[in-house]
PDB file of C-alpha atoms in Angstrom:
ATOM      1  CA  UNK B1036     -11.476  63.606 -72.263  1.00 92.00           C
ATOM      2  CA  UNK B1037      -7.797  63.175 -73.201  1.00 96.00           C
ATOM      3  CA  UNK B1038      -7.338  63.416 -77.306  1.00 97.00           C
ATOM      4  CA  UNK B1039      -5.661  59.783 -76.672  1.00 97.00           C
ATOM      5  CA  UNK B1040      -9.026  58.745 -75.225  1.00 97.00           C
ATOM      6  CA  UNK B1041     -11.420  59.693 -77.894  1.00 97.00           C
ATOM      7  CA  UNK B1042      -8.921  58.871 -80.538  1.00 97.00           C
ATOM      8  CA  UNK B1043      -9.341  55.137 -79.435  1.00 96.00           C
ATOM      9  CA  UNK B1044     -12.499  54.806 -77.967  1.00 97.00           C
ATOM     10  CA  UNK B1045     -14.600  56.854 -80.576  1.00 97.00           C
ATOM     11  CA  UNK B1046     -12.413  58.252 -83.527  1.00 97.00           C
ATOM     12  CA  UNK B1047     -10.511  54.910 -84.797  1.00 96.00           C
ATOM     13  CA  UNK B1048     -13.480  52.360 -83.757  1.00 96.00           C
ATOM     14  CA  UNK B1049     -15.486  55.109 -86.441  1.00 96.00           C
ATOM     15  CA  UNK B1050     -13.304  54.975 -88.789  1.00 95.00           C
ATOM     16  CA  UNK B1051     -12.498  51.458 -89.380  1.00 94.00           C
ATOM     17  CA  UNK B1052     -15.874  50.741 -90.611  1.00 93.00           C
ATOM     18  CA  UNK B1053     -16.320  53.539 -92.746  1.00 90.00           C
ATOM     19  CA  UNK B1054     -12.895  54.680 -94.177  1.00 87.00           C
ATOM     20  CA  UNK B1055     -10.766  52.592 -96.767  1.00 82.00           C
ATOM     21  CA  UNK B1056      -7.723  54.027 -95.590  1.00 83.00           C
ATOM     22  CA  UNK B1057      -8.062  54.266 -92.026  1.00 91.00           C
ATOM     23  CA  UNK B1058      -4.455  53.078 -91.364  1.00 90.00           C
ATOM     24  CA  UNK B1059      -2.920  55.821 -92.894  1.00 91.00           C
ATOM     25  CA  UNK B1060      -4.744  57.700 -90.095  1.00 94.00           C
ATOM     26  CA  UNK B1061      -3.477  55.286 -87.726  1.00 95.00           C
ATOM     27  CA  UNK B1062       0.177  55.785 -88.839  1.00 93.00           C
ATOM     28  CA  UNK B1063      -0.194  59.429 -88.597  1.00 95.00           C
ATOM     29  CA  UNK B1064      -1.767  59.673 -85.450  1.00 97.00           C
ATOM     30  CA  UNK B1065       0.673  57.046 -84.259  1.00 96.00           C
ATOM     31  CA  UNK B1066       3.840  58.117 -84.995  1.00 95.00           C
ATOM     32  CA  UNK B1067       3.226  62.189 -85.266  1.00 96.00           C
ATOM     33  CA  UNK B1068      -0.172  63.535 -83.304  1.00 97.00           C
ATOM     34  CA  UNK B1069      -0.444  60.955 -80.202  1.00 97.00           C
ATOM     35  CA  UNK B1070       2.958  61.699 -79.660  1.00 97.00           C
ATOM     36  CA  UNK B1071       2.337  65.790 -79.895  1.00 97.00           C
ATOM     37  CA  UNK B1072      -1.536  65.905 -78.768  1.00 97.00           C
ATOM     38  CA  UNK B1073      -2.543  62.497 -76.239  1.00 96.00           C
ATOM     39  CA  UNK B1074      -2.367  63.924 -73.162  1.00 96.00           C
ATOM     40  CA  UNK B1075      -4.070  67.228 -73.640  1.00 97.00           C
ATOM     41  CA  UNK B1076      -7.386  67.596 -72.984  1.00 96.00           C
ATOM     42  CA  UNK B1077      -9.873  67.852 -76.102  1.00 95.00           C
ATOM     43  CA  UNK B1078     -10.797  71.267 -75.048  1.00 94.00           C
ATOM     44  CA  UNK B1079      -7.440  72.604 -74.998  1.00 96.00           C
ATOM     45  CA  UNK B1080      -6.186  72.026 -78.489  1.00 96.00           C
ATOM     46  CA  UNK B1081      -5.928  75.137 -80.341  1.00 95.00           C
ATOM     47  CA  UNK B1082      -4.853  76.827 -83.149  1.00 95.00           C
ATOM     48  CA  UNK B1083      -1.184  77.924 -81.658  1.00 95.00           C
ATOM     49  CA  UNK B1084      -0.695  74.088 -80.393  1.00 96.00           C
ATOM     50  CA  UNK B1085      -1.950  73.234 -84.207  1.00 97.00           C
ATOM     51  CA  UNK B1086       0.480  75.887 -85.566  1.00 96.00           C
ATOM     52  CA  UNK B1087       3.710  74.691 -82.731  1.00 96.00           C
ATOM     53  CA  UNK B1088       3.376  71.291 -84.210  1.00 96.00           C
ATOM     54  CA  UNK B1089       3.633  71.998 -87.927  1.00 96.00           C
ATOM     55  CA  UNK B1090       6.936  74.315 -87.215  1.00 96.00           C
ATOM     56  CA  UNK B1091       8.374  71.424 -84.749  1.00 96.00           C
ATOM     57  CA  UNK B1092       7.358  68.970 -87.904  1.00 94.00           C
ATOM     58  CA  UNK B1093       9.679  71.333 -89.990  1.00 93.00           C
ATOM     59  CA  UNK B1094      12.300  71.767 -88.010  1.00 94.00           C
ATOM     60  CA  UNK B1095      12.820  67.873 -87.891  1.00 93.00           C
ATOM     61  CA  UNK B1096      12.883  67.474 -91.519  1.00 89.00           C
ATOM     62  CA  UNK B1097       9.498  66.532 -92.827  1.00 89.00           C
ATOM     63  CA  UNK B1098       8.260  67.721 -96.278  1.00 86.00           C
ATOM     64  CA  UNK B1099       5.375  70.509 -96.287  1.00 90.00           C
ATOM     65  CA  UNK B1100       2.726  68.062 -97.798  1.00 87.00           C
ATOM     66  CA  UNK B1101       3.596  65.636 -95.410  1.00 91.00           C
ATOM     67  CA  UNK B1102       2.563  68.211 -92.595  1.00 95.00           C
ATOM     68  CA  UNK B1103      -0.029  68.990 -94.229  1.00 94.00           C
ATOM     69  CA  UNK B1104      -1.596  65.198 -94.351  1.00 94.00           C
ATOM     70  CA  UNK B1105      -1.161  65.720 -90.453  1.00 96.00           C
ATOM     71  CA  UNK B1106      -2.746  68.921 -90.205  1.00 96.00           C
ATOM     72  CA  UNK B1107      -5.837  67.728 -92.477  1.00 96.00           C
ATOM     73  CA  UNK B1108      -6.128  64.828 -90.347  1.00 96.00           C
ATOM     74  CA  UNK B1109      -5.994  66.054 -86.708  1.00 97.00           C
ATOM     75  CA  UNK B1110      -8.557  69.389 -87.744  1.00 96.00           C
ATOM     76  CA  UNK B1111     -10.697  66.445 -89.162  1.00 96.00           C
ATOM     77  CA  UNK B1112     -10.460  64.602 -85.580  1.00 97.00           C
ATOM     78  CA  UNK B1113     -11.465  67.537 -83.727  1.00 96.00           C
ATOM     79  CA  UNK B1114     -14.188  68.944 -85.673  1.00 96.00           C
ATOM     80  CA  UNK B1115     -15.502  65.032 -85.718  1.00 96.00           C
ATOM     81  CA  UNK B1116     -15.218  65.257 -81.592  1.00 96.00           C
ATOM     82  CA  UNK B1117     -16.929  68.886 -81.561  1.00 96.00           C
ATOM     83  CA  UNK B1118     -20.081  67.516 -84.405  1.00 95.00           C
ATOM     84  CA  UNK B1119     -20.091  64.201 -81.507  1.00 96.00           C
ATOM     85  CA  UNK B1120     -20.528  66.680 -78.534  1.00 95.00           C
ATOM     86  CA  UNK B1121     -17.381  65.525 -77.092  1.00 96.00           C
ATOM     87  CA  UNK B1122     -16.126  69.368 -77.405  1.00 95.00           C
ATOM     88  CA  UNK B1123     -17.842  72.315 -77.541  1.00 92.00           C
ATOM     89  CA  UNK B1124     -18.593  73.585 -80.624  1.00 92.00           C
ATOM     90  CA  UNK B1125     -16.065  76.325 -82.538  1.00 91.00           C
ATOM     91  CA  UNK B1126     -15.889  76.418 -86.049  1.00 87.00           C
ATOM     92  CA  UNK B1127     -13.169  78.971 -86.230  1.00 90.00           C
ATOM     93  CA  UNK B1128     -10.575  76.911 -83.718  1.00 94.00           C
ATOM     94  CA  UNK B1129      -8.263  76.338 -86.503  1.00 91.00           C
ATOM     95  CA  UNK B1130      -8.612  79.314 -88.208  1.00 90.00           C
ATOM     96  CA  UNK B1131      -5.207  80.764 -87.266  1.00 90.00           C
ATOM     97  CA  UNK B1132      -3.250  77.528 -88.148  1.00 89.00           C
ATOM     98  CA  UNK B1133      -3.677  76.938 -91.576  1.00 92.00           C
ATOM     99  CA  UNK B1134      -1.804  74.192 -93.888  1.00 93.00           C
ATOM    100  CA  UNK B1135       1.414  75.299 -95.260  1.00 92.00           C
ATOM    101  CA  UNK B1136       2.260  76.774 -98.656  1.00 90.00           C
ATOM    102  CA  UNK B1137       3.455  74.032-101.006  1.00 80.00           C
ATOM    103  CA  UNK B1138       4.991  74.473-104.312  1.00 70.00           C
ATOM    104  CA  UNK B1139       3.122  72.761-106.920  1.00 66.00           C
ATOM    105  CA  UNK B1140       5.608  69.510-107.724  1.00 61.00           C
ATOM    106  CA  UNK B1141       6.396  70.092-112.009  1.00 67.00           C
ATOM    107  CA  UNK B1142       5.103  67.242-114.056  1.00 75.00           C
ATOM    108  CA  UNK B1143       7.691  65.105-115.629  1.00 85.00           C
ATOM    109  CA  UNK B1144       6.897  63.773-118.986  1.00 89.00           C
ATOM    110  CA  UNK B1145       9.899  60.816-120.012  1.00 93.00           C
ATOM    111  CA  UNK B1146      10.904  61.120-123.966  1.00 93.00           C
ATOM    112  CA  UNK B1147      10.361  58.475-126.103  1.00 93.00           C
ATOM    113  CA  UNK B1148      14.140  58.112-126.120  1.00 95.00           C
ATOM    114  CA  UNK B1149      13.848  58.551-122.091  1.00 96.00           C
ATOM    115  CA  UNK B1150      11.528  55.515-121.888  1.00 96.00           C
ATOM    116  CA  UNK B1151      13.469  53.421-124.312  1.00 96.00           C
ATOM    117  CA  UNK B1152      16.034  53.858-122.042  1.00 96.00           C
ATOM    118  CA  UNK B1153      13.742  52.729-119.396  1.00 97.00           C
ATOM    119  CA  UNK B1154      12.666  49.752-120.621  1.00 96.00           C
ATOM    120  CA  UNK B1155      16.006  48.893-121.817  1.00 96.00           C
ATOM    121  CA  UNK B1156      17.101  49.268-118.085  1.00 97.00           C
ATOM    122  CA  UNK B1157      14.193  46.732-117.032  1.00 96.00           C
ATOM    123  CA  UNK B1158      14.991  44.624-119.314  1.00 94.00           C
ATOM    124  CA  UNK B1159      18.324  43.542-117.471  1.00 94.00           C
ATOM    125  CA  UNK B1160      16.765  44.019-113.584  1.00 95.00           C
ATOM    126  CA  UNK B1161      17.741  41.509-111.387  1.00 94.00           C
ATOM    127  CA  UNK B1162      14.190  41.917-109.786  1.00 95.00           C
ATOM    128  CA  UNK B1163      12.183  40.659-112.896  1.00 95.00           C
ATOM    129  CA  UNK B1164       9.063  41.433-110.998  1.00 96.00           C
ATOM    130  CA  UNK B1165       8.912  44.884-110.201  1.00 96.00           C
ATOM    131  CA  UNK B1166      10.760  45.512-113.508  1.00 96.00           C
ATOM    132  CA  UNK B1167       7.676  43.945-114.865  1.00 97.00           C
ATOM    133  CA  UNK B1168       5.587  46.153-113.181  1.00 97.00           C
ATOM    134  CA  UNK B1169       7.477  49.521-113.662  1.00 97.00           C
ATOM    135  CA  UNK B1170       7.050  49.028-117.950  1.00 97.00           C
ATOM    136  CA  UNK B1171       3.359  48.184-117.218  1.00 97.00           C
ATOM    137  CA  UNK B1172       2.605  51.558-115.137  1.00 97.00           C
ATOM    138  CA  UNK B1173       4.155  53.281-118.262  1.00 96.00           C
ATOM    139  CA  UNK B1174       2.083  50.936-121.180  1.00 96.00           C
ATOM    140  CA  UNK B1175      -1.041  51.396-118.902  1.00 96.00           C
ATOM    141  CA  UNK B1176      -1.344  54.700-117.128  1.00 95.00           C
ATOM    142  CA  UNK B1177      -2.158  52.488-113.937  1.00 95.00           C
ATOM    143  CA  UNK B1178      -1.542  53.949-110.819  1.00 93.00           C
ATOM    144  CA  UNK B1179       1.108  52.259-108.819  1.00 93.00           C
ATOM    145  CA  UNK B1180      -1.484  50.366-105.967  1.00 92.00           C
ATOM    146  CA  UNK B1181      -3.824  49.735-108.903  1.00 94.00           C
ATOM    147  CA  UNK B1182      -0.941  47.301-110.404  1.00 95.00           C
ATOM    148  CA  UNK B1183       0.072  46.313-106.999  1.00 94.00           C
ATOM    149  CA  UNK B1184      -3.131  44.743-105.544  1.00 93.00           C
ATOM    150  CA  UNK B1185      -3.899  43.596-109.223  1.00 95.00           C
ATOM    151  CA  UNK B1186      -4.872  39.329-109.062  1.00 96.00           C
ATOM    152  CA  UNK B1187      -4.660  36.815-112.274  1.00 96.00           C
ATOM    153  CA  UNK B1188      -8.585  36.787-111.549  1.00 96.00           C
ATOM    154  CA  UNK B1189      -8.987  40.698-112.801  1.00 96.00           C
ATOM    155  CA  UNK B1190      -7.500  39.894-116.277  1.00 96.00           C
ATOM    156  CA  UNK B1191      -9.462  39.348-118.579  1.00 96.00           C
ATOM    157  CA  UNK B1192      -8.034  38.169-121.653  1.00 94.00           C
ATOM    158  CA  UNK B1193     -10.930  38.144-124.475  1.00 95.00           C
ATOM    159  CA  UNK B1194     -11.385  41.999-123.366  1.00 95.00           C
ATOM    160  CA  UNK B1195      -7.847  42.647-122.756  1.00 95.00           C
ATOM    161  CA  UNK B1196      -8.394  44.420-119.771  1.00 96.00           C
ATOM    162  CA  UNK B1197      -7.680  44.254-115.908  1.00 96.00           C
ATOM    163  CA  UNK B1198     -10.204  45.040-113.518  1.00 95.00           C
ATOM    164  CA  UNK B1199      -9.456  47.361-110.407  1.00 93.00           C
ATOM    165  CA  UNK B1200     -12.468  46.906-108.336  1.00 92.00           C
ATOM    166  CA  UNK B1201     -11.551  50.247-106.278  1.00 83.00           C
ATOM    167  CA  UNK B1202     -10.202  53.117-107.565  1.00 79.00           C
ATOM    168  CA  UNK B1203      -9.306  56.069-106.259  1.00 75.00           C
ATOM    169  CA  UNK B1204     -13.095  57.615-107.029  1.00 72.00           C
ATOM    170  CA  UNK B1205     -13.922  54.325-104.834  1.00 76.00           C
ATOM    171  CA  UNK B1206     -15.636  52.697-108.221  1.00 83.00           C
ATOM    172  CA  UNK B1207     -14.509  50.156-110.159  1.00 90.00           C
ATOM    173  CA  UNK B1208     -12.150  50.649-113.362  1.00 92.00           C
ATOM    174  CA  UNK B1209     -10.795  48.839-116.196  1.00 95.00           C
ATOM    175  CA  UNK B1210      -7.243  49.345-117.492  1.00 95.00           C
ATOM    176  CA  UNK B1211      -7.159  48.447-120.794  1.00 96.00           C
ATOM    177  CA  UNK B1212      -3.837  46.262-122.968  1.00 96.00           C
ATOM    178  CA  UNK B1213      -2.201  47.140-125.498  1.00 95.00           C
ATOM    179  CA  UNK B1214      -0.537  44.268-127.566  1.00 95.00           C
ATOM    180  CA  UNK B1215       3.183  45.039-125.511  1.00 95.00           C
ATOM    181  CA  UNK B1216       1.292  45.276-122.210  1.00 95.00           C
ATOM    182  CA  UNK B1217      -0.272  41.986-122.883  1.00 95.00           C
ATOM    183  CA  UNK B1218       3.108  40.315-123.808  1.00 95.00           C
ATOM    184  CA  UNK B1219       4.740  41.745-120.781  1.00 95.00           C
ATOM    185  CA  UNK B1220       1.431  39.991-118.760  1.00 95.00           C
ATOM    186  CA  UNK B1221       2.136  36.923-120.530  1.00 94.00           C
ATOM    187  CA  UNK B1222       6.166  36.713-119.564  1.00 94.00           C
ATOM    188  CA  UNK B1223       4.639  37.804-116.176  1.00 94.00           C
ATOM    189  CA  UNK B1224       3.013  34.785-115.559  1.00 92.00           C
ATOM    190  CA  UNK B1225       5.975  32.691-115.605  1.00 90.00           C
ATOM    191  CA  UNK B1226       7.745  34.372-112.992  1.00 94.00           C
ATOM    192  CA  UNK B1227       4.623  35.528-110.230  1.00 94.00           C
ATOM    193  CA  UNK B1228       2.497  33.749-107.741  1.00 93.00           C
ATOM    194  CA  UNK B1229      -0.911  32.162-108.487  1.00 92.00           C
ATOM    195  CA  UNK B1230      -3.303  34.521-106.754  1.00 94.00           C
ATOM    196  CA  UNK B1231      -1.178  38.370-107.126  1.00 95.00           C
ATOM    197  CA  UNK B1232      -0.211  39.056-110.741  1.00 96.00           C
ATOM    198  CA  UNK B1233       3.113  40.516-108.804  1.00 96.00           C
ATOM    199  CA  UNK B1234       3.619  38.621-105.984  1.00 95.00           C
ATOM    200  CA  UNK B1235       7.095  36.195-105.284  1.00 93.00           C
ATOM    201  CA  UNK B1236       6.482  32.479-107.122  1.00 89.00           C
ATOM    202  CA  UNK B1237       5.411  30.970-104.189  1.00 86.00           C
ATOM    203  CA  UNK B1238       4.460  34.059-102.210  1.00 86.00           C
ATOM    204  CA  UNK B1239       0.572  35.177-101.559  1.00 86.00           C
ATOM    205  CA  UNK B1240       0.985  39.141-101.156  1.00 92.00           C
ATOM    206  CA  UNK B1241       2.590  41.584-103.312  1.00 94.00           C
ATOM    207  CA  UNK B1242       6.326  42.132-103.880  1.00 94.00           C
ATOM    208  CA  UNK B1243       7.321  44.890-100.982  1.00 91.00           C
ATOM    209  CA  UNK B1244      10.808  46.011-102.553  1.00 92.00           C
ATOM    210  CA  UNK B1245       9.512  48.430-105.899  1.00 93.00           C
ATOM    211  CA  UNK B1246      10.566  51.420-104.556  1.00 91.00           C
ATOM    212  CA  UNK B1247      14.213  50.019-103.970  1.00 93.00           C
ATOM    213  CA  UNK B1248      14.493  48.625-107.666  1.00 95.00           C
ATOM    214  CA  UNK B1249      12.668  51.700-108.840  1.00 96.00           C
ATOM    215  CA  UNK B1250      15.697  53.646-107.164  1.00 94.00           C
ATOM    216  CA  UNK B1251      18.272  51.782-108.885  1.00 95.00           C
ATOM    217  CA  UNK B1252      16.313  51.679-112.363  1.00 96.00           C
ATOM    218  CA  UNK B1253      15.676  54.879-112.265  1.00 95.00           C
ATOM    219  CA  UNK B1254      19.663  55.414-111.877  1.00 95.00           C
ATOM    220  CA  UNK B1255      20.947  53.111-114.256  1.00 96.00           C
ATOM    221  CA  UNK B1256      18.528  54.659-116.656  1.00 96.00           C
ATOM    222  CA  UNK B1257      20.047  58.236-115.899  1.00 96.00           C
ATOM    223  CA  UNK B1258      16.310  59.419-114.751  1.00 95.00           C
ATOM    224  CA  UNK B1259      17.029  60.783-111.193  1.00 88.00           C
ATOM    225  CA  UNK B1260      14.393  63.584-111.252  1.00 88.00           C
ATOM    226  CA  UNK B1261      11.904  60.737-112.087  1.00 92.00           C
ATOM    227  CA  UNK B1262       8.833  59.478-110.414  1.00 91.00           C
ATOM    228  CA  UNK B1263       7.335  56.216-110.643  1.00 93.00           C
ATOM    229  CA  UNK B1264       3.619  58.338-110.964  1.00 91.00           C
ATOM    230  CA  UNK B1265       5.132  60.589-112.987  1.00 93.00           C
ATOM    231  CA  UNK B1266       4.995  56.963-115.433  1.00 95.00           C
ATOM    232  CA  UNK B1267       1.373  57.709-115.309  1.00 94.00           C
ATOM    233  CA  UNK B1268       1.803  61.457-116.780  1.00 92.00           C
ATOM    234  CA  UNK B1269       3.882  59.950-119.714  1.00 94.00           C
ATOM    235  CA  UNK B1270       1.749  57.520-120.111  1.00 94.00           C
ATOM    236  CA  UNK B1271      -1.122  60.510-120.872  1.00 92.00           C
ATOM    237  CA  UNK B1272       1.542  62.529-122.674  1.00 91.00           C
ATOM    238  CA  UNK B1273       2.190  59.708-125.361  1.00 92.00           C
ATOM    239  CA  UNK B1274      -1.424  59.086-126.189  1.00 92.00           C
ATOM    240  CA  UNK B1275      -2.475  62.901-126.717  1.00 88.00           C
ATOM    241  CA  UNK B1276       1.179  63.141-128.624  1.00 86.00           C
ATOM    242  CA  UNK B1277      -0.216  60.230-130.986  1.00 88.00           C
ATOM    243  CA  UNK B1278      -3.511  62.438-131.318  1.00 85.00           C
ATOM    244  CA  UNK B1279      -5.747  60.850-129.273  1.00 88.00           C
ATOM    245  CA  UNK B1280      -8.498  63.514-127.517  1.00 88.00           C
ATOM    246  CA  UNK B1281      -8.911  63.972-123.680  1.00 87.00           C
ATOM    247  CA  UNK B1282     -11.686  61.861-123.318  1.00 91.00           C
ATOM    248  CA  UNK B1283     -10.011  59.020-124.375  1.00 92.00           C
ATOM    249  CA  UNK B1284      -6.777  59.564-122.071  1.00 90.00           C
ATOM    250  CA  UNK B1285      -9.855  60.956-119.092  1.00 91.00           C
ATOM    251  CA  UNK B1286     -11.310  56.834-119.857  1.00 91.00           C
ATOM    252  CA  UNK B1287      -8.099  55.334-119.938  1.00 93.00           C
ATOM    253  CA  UNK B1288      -6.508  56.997-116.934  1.00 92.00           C
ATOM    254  CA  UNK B1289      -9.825  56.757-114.857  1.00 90.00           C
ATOM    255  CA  UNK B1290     -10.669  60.120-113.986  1.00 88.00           C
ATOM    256  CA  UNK B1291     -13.873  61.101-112.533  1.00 83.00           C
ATOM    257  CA  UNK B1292     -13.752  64.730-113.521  1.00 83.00           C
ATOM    258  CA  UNK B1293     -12.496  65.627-116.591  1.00 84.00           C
ATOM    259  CA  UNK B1294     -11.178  68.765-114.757  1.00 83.00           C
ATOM    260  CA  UNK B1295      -8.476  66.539-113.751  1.00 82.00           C
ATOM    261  CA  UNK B1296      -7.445  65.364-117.464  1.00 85.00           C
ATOM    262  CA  UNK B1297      -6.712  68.932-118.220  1.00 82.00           C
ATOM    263  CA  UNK B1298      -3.722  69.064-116.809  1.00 80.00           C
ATOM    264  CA  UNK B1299      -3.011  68.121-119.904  1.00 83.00           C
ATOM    265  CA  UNK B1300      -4.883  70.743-121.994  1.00 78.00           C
ATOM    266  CA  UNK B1301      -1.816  72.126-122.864  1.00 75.00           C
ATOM    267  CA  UNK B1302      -0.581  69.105-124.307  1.00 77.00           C
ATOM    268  CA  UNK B1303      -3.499  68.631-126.414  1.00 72.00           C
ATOM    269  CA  UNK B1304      -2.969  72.337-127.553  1.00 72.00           C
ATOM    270  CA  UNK B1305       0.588  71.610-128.582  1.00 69.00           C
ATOM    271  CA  UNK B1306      -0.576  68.536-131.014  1.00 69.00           C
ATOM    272  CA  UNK B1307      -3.406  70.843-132.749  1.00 69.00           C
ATOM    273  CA  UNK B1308      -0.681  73.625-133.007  1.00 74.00           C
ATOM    274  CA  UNK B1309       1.286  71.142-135.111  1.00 71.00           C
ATOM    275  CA  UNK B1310      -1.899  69.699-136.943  1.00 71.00           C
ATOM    276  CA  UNK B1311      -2.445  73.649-137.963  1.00 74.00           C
ATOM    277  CA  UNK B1312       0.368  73.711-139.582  1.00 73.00           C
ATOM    278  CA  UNK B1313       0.209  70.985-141.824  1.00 72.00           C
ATOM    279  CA  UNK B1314      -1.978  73.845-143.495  1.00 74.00           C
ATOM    280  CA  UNK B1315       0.771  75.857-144.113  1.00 67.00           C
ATOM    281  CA  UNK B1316       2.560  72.835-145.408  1.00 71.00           C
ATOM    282  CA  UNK B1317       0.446  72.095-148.043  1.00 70.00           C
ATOM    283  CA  UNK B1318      -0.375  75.656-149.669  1.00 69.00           C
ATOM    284  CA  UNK B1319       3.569  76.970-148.871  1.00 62.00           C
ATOM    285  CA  UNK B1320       4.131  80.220-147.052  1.00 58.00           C
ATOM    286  CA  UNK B1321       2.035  82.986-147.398  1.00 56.00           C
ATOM    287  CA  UNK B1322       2.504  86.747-147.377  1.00 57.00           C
ATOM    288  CA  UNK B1323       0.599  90.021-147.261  1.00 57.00           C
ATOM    289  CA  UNK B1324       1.883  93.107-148.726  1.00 58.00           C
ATOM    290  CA  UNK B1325       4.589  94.066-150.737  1.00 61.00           C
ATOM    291  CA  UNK B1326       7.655  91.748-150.992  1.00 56.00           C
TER     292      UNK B1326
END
């Protein structure tokens, strides 16, 4: 069997009723391993055809993590054919074409100053919308599809909260309003549709231009090493900065595991460092020894 074959007559038919984000796999395989892999034969799809691609990927341009996502994906695809008896069995076929070294990106954290600036910038946007949206990823810690797919019907006002029904841990989250996030909401509603809390007036889906405004926000606000996620890291950054623990900002930025809040240990560390010294503060400087 071809690997076009199985990919549409077993992998994708799979995968669409059990996968949330099947079409990322059918970009990928659409645009990158069909392309590379559909006309070879399952059982001739090895390690140094695996290990070829990735260094034709790099040589035309495409980030290491985006390789990567490909890589994942098509030794997923054949270990599915091998466990579906559609190739024999090999559990080291890949062994010799593993994913490639990335740098770990730094986290950004903004300022306060930084995210004055920001909101300053949104302030003036000529796309009210996503500007709306940017300052609420940075007063909520959401992440940017949680905001995006987000309907009137999730808010709830008496809680002050918005339900996501799907997170990334596939379970349902709240994100919870401050008084500033709830007066951006309510200057929000004059300006969205009816069923998407940021969607056109009249329109039923979701605005489709944030990461062009975000671009020229991000700009005008002199931010250029900026990410909109890396909103989400400030967002964690000003809460443990204003003293609150990890397990608050683990609750209010949805983790799972708390392994993943402490990223932020150090932060955390940094803000009892300073509480320490309030110690030191109060009795004056102390020495040992002679003068």
């Amino acid at each position: 069997m071809l690997f076009e074959e199985f990919v549409g007559s077993v992998y994708l038919p799979y995968v669409q009723q059990r996968k949330r984000s099947w079409k990322i796999d059918l970009s990928l395989l659409t645009n990158h391993l069909l392309p590379a892999f559909g006309r070879i034969e399952l059982d001739d799809i090895d390690a140094g055809g695996l290990a070829q691609f990735q260094t034709n990927k790099l040589r035309e341009g495409y980030e290491r993590s985006s390789i990567n996502r490909m890589t994942v994906l098509m030794k997923f695809i054949i270990n599915s054919s091998m466990r579906w008896k559609h190739r024999e069995r090999d559990r080291y076929w890949s062994e010799d074409a593993k994913e490639l070294p990335v740098l770990k990106n730094r986290e950004r954290f903004l300022s306060v100053e930084e995210a004055d600036r920001l909101i300053a910038v949104c302030r003036n946007s000529g796309s009210p919308i996503a500007a709306h949206l940017i300052i609420l990823l940075l007063l909520t810690g959401a992440r940017k599809g949680e905001l995006l797919n987000a309907k009137w019907d999730y808010l709830d006002l008496v809680s002050r909260t918005i339900l996501v029904p799907v997170s990334k841990s596939n379970k349902a989250r709240y994100l919870y309003l401050s008084p500033d996030a709830l007066g951006i909401i309510r200057s929000l509603r004059n300006i969205s549709g009816q069923i998407h809390m940021f969607s056109p007036k009249n329109g039923k889906r979701p605005i489709t231009n944030l990461q062009r405004v975000w671009e020229d926000i991000r700009k005008k606000a002199h931010l250029a090493d900026c990410r909109l996620h890396d909103l989400r890291h400030s967002y964690a950054s000003f809460l443990i900065s204003g003293g609150r623990s990890l397990f608050e900002v683990q609750r209010l930025l949805g983790h799972a595991d708390a392994k993943t809040t402490l990223r932020y240990a150090h932060l955390a560390s940094e803000q009892l460092i300073e509480a320490a010294s309030t110690v030191s503060e109060k009795v004056g400087r102390i020495h040992l020894g002679p003068e």
